[in-house]
Coordinates of C-alpha atoms and ligand atoms in Angstrom, one line a residue:
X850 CA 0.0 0.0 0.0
X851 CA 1.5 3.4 -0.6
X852 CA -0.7 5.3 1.9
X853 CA -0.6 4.6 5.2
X854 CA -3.9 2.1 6.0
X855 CA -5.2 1.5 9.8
X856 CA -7.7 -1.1 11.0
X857 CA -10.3 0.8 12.2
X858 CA -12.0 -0.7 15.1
X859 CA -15.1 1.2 14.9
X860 CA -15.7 1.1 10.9
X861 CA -14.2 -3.2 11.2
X862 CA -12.1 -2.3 8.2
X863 CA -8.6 -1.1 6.9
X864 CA -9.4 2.4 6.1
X865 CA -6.5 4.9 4.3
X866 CA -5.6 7.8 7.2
X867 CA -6.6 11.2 6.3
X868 CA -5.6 13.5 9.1
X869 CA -8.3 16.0 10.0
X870 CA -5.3 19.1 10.0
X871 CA -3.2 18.2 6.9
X872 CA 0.1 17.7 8.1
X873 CA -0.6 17.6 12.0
X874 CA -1.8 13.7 13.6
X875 CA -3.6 13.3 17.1
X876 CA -3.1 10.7 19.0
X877 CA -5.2 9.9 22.3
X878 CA -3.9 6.3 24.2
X879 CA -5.0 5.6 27.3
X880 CA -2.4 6.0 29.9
X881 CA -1.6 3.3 33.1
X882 CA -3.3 3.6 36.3
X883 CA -1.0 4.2 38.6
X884 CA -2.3 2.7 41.9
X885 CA 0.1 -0.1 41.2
X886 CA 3.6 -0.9 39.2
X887 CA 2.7 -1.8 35.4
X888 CA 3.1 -5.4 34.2
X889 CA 3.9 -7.3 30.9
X890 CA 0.5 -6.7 29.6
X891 CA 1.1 -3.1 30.0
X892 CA 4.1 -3.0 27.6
X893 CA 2.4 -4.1 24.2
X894 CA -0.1 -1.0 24.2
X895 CA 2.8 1.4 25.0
X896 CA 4.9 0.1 22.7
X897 CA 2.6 -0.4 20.0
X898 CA 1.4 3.3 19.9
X899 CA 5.0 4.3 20.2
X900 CA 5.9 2.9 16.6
X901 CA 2.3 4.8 15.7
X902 CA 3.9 8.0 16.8
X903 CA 7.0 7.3 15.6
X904 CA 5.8 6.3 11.8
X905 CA 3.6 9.1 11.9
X906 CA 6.3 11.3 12.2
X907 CA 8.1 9.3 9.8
X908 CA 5.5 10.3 7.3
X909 CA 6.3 13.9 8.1
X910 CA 3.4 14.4 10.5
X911 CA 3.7 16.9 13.4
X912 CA 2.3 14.8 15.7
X913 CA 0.6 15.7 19.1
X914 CA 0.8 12.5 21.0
X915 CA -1.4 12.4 24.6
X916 CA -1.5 9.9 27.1
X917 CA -2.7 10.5 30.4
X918 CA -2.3 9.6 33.9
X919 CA -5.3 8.0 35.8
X920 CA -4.2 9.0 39.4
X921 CA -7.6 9.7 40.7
X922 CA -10.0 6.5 41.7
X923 CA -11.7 4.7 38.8
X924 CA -14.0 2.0 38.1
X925 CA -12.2 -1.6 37.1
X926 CA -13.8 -3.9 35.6
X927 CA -17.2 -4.1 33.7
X928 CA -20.2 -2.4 35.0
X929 CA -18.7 -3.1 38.6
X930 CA -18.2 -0.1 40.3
X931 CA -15.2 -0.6 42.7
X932 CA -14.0 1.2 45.7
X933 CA -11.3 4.1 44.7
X934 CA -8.4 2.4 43.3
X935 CA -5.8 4.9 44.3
X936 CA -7.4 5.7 47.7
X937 CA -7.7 2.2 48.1
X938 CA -4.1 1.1 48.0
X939 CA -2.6 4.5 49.5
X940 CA -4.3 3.4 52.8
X941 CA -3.2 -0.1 52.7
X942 CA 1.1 0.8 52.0
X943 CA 0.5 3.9 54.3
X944 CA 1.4 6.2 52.0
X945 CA -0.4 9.5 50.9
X946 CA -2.0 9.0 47.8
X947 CA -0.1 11.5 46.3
X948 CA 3.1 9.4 47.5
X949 CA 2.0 6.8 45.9
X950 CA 1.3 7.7 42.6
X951 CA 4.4 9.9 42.2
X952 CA 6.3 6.7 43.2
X953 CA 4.4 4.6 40.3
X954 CA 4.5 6.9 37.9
X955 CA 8.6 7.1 38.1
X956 CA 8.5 3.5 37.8
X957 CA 6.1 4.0 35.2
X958 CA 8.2 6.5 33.0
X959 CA 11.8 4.2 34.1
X960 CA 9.9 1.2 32.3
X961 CA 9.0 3.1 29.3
X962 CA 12.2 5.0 28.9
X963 CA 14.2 1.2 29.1
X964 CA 11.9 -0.1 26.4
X965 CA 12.7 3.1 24.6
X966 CA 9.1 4.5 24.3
X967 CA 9.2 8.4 22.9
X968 CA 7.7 10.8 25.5
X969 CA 4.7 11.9 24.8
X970 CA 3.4 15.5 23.2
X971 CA 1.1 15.7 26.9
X972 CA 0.9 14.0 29.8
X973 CA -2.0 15.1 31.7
X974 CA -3.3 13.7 35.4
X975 CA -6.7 13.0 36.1
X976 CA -6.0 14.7 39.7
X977 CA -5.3 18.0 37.1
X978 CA -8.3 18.2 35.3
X979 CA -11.2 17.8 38.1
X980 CA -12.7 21.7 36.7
X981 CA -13.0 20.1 33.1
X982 CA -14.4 16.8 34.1
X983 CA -16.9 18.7 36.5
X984 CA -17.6 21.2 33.0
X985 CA -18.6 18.1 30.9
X986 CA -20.7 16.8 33.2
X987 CA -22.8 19.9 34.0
X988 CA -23.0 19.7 30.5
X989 CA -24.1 16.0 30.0
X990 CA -26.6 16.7 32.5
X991 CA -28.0 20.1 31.0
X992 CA -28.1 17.9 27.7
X993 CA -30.6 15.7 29.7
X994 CA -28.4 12.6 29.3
X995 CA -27.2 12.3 32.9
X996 CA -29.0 12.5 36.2
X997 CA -27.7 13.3 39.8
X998 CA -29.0 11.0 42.7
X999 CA -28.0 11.5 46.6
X1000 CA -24.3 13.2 45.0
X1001 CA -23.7 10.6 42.6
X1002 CA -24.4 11.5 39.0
X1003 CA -24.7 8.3 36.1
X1004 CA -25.1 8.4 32.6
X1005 CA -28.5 7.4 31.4
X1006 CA -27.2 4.9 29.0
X1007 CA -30.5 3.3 27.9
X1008 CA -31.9 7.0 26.5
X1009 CA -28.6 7.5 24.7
X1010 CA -29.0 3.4 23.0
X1011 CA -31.9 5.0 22.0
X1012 CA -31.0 8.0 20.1
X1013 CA -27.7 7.0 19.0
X1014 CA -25.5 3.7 17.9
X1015 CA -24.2 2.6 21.8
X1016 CA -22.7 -0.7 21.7
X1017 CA -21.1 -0.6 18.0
X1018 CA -17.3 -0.3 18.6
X1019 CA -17.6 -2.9 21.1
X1020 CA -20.6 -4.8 19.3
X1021 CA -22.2 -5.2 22.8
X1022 CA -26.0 -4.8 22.7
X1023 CA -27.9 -2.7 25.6
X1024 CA -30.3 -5.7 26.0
X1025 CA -27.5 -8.1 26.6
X1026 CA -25.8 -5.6 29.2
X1027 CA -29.2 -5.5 31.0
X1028 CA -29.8 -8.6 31.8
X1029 CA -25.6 -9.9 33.0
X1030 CA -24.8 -6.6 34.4
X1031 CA -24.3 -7.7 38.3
X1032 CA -25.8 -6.0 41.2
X1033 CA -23.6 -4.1 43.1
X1034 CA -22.6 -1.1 44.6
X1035 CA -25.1 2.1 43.5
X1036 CA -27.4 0.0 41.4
X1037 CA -30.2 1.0 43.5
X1038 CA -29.4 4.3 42.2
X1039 CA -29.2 3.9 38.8
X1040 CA -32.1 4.0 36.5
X1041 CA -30.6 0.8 34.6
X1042 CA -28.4 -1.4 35.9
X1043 CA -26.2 -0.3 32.2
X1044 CA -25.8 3.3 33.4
X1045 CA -22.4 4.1 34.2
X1046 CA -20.8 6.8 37.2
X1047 CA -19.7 10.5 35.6
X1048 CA -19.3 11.5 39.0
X1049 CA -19.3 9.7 42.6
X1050 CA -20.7 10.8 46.0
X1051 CA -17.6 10.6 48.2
X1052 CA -18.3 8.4 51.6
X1053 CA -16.6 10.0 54.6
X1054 CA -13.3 7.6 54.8
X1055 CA -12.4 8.6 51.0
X1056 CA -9.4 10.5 50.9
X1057 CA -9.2 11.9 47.6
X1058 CA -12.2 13.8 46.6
X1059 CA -13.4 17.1 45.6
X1060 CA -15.9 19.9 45.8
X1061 CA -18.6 19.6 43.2
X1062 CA -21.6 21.4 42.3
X1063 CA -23.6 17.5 43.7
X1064 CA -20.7 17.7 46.7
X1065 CA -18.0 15.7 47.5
X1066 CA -16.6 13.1 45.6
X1067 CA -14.6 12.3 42.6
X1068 CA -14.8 11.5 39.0
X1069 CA -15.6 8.4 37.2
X1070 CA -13.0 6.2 35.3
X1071 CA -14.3 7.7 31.6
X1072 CA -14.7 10.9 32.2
X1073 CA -11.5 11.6 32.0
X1074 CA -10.3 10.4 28.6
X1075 CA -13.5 12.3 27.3
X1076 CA -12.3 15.6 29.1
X1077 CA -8.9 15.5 28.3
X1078 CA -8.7 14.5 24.8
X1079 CA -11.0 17.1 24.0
X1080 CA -9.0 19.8 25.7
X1081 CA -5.6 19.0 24.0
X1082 CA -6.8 17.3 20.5
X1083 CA -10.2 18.9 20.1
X1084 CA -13.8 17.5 19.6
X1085 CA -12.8 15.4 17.0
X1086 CA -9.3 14.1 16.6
X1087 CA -7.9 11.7 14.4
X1088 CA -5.9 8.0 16.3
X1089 CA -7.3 6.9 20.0
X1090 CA -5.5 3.9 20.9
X1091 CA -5.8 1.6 23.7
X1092 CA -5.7 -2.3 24.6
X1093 CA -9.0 -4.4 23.4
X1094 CA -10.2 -4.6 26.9
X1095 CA -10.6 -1.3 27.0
X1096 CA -13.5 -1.1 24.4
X1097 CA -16.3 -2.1 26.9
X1098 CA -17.1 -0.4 29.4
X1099 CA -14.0 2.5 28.9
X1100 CA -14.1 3.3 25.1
X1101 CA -17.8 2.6 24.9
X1102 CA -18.5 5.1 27.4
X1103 CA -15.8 8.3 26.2
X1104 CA -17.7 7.6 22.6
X1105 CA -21.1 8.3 24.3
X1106 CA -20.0 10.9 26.7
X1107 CA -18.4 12.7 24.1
X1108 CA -21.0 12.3 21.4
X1109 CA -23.9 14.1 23.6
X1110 CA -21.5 17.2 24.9
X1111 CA -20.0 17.7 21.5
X1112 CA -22.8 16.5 19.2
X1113 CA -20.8 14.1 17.5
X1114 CA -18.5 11.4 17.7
X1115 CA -15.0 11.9 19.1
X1116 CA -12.7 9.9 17.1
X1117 CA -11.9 8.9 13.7
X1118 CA -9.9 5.6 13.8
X1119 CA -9.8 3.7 16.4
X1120 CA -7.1 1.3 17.1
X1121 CA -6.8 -1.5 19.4
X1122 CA -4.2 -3.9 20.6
X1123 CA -4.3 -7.5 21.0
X1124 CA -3.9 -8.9 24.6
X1125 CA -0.8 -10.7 25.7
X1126 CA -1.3 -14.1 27.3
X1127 CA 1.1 -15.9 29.5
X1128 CA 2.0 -19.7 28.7
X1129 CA -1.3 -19.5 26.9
X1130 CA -2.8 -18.8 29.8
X1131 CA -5.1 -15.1 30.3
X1132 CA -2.8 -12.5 32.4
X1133 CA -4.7 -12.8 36.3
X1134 CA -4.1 -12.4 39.5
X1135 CA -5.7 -15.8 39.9
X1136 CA -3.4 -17.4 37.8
X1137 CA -0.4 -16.0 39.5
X1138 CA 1.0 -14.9 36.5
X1139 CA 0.7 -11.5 36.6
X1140 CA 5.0 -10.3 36.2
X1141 CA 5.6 -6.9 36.7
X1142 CA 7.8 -4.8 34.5
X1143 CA 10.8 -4.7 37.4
X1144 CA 10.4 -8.8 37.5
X1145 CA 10.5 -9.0 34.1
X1146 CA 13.8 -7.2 33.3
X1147 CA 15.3 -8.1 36.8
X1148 CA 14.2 -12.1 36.3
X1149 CA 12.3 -12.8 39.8
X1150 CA 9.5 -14.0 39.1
X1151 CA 8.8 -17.6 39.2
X1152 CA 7.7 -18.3 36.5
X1153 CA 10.8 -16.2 34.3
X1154 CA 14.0 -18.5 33.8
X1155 CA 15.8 -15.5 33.8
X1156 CA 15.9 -11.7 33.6
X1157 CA 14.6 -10.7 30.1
X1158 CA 16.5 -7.1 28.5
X1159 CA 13.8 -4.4 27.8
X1160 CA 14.9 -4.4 24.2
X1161 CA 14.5 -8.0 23.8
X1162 CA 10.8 -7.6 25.4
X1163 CA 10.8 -4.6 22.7
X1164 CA 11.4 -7.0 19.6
X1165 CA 9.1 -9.7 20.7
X1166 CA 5.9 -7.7 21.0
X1167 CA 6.9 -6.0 17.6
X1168 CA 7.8 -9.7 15.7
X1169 CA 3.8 -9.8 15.6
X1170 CA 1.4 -8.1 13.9
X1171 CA -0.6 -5.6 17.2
X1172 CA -3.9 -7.4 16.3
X1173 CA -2.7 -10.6 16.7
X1174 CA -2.7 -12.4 19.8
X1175 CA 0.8 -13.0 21.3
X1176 CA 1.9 -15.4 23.9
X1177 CA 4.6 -15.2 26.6
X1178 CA 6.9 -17.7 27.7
X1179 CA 10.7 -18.4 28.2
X1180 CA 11.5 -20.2 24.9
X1181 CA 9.0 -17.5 22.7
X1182 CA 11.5 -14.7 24.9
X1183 CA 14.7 -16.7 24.8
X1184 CA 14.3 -17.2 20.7
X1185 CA 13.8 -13.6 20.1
X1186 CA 16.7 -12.8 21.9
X1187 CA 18.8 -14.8 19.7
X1188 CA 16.8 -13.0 17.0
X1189 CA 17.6 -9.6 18.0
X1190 CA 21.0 -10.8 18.3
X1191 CA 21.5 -11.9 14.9
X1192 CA 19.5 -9.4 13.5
X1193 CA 21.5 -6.3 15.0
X1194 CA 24.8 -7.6 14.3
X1195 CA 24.3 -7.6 10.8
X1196 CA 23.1 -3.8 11.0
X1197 CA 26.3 -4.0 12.8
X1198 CA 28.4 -5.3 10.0
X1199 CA 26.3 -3.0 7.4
X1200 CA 27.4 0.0 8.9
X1201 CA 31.0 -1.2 8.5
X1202 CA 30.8 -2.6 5.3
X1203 CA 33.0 -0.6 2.4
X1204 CA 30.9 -0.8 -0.9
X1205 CA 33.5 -0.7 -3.9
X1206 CA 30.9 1.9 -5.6
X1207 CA 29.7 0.4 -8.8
X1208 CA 26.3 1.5 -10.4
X1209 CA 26.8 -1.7 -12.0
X1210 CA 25.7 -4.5 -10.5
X1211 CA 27.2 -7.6 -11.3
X1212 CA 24.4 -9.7 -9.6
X1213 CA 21.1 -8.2 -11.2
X1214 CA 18.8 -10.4 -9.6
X1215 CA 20.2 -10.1 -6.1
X1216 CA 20.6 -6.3 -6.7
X1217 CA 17.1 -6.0 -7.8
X1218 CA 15.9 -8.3 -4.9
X1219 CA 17.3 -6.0 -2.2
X1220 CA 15.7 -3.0 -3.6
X1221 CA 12.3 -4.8 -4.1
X1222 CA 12.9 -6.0 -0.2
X1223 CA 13.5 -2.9 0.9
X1224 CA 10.8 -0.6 -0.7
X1225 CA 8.5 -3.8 1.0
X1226 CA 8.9 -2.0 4.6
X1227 CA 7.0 0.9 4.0
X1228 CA 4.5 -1.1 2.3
X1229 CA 4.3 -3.3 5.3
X1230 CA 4.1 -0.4 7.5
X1231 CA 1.1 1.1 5.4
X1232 CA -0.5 -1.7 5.6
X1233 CA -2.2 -1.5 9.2
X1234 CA 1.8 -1.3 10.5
X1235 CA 2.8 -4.8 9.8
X1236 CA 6.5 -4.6 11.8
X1237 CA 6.0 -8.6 11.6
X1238 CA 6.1 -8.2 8.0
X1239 CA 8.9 -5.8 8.1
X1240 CA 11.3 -7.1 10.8
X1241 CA 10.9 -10.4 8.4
X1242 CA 12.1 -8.4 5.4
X1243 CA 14.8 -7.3 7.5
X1244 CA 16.0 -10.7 8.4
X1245 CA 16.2 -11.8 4.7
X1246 CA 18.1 -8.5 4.1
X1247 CA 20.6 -9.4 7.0
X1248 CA 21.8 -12.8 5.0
X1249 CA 22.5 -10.2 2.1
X1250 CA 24.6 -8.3 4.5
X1251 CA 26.5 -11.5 6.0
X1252 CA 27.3 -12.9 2.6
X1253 CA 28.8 -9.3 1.9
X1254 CA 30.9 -9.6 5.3
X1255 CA 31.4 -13.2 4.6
X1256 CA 32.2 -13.1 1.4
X1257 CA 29.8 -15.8 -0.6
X1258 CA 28.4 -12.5 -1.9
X1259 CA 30.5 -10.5 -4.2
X1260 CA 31.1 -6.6 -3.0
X1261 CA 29.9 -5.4 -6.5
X1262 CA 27.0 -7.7 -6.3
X1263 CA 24.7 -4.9 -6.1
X1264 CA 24.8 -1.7 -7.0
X1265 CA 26.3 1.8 -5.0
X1266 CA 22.1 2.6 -5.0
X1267 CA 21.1 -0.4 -3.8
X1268 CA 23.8 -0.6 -1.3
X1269 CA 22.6 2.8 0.2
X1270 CA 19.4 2.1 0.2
X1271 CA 19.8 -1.1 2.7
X1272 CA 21.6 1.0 4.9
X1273 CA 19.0 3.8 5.2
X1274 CA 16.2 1.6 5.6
X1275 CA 18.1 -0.6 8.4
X1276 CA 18.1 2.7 10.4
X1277 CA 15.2 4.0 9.3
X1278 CA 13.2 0.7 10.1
X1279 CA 14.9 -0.6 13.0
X1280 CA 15.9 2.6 14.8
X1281 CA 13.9 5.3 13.6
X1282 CA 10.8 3.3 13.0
X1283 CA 10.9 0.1 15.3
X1284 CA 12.7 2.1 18.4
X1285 CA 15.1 -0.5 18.9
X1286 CA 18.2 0.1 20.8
X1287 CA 21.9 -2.0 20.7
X1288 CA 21.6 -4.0 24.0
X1289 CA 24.8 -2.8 25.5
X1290 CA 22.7 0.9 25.3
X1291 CA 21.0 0.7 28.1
X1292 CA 23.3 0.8 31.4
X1293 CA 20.6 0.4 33.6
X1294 CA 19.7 -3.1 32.4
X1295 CA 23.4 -3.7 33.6
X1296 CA 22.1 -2.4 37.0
X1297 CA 18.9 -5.1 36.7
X1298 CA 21.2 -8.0 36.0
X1299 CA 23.3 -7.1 39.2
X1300 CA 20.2 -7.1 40.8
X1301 CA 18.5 -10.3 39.6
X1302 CA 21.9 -11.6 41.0
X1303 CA 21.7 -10.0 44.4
X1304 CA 17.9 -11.0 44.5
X1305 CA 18.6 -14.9 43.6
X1306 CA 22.2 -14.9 46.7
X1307 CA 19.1 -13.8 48.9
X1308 CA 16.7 -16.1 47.8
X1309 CA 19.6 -18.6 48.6
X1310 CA 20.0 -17.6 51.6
X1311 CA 16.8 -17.1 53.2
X1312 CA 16.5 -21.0 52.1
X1313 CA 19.2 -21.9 54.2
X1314 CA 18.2 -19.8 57.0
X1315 CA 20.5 -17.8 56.4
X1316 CA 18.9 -14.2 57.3
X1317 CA 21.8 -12.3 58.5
X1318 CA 23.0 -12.5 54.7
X1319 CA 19.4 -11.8 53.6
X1320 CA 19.2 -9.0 55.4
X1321 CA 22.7 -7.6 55.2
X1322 CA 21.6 -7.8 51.0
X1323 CA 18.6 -5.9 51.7
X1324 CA 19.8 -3.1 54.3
X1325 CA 22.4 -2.2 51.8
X1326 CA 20.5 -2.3 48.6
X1327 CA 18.2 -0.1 50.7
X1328 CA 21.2 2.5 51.9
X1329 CA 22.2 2.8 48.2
X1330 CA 18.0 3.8 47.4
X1331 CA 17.2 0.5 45.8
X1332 CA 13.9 -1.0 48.1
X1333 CA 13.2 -5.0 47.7
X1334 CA 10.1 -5.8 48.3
X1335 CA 8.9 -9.2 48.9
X1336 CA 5.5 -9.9 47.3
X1337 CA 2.8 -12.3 48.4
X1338 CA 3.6 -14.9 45.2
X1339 CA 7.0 -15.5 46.3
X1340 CA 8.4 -12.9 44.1
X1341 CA 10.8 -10.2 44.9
X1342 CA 10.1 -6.5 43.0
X1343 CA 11.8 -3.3 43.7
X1344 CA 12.2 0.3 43.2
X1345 CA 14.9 2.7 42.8
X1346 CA 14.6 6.4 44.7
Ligands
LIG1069 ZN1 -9.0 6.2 28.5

């Protein structure tokens, strides 16, 4: 494809991008919640809207790339309205619940700056944007599409289902969400069980709340992407991104919200992620398989055979196409490794290699080949960003590269243009494009091997009974700003000051 082509969730089909400022993208992805430290299945959404950005920019887009911070409580999962998240944990590690989410937000932002992720354009809090949340509700409710009861203000989701298309990104249907939603907390003030918080009455032991015009409380989960990508991107913008479980209840919800303050729909392509599964097992906290960014790069977690480098973690989730599922486990992580390996050594060697600078080339075919290879990657990318596709066109390009090195290919095999244009599309494709990093980049992943070291003498050691060596490892870790922390499942995380 020679334009750039995204599946659009919304519309089910590939549709060509058309950005609603020529030359200028928006991007909207849903941002962590940062009541807790990120885990694996955090890393493919971050990572896959990072190559987004990075090939929009590629395409000579200014791009404004937003993802926010949810720091202030939110509903989990479906239609279940759960206590405040953030307030919720605070009270449980002691901390304030401002301590807490500057703590997982720096481990948030040391996780995405290992795997390489590109800041983005905005970064805006939840906490920071109470006034516009409050604004869009009023409005909602002016709008007759929201209604307060006892401080607690819900969307009226069956009118809206009747007006207007709910249920069609996630192809839920109203009737369906009736009858399974589960009884719980505020459904006896909800007009239908379906109708979802804006706005929550806070009880007395909440910490974090805030005046409102219905009184104390806080914000609902949605409310927030609505409000802030409208601020920064406008009423309509053009890329919101986000995993697949976020279509029902979150991106369901923002669609609605938006539609009735705006008068329209928010978005025009909407992209989603695959999930990442673990031995081919869902990601739970029931399974015990839930690993943690730190236990993934630092190796202690049970179920890791050993520490895994953020770049390798980087070139795994990329090796498949974002709307394909992808499954976790030692060998999958322990063969890409190799892969990377391989693959950046030849990048290596190409960067080295002296071409004798023939237009000629004496091997047509092969010279033809690598051109025909290399003009494939853009292709690839345009089509829905297929890095599978193009990190495979890469590897066929690399045995190019070693017979060149090697010497089973000829240097004059192909041609000076042809020789330039391999190098520019490595770097433009693996670097530029891809985000990936040499291995030996990154000192801090030095820093997580010494760790994972440290963290397996200990493991040792408390075995053996052994605690004055434990201990003696963790008091000094801890003088040096480096907290272990020993988790329920037998794993060790921890967290640098
Ligand atoms: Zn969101």
């Amino acid at each position: 494809m020679s334009e750039f082509h995204i599946y659009n969730s919304y519309t089910r089909q590939k549709e060509r991008f058309e950005s609603i400022t020529p030359g200028h993208a928006g991007l909207y992805v849903c941002g962590p919640t940062v009541s807790g430290e990120s885990h694996m299945g955090h890393a493919r959404p971050y990572i896959t809207f990072d190559v987004v950005q990075r090939y929009l920019r590629h395409l000579g887009y200014k791009v404004r790339y937003v993802r926010n911070i949810t720091d202030a409580g939110h509903f989990e999962e479906e239609g279940r309205e759960a206590q405040d998240k953030v307030s919720e944990k605070a009270r449980l590690e002691k901390l304030e619940p401002m301590e807490m989410v500057h703590k997982y937000t720096s481990m948030f932002h040391h996780g995405m700056r290992l795997f390489n992720c590109d800041e983005p354009s905005i970064e805006p809090t939840a906490t920071g944007h109470i006034v516009e949340q409050i604004g869009m509700i009023e409005d909602i409710i002016a709008k007759g599409y929201a209604y307060e009861v006892n401080g607690s203000v819900y969307f009226d989701v069956k009118k809206y289902a009747d007006n207007y298309p709910y249920g069609k990104l996630s192809g839920r249907v109203l009737e369906d969400q009736l009858e399974t939603t589960r009884e719980l907390d505020g459904q006896d003030e909800k007009r239908n069980k379906a109708d979802f918080a804006l706005w929550k009455n806070a009880p007395p032991e909440h910490i974090m709340r805030w005046k409102s015009p219905w009184g104390e409380g806080f914000p609902g989960w949605h409310i927030e992407c609505s409000a802030m990508s409208s601020k920064y991107l406008g009423e309509t913008f053009d890329i919101h991104g986000g995993g697949m479980d976020l279509q029902f209840p979150h991106h369901e919800s923002e669609i609605a919200q938006s539609t009735i303050s705006h008068g329209h729909a928010p978005v025009r392509y909407w992209m989603h992620n695959n999930m990442i599964t673990i031995n081919g097992k869902k990601m739970g906290k029931s399974y015990n398989n839930v690993i943690k960014l730190s236990e993934l790069f630092s190796g202690g977690h049970p179920l890791l055979a050993q520490a895994y480098h953020p770049m390798v973690v980087r070139f795994y989730i990329l090796q498949t196409h974002y709307r394909s599922t992808l499954d976790f486990s030692n060998e999958a992580l322990q063969a890409a490794e190799r892969a990377f390996r391989r693959l950046w050594e030849a990048y290596e060697v190409l960067q080295k290699l002296q071409h004798p600078g023939n237009n000629e080339a004496a091997n047509a075919g092969l010279h033809q080949q690598v051109l025909e290879q290399c003009g494939q990657c853009s292709e690839y990318m345009n089509d829905d960003l297929n890095t599978a596709k193009v990190i495979a066109n890469l590897f066929d390009l690399s045995s190019t590269i070693n017979g060149m090195k090697g010497g089973q290919v000829a240097a004059n095999a192909i041609g000076a243009d042809a020789f330039d244009t391999l190098k520019s599309t490595f770097r433009t494709y693996l670097e530029d494009i891809l985000g990936m990093q040499a291995l030996q980049v990154q000192q801090s992943n030095k820093l997580d091997e010494v760790l994972a070291l440290l963290i397996e003498i200990r493991k040792d050691a408390k075995k053996r009974k052994d605690f004055a060596t434990s201990d003696q490892i963790r008091n000094r870790l801890a003088e040096a700003g480096i907290q272990l922390k020993d988790e329920k499942d037998g794993s060790v995380s921890y967290s640098i000051e």
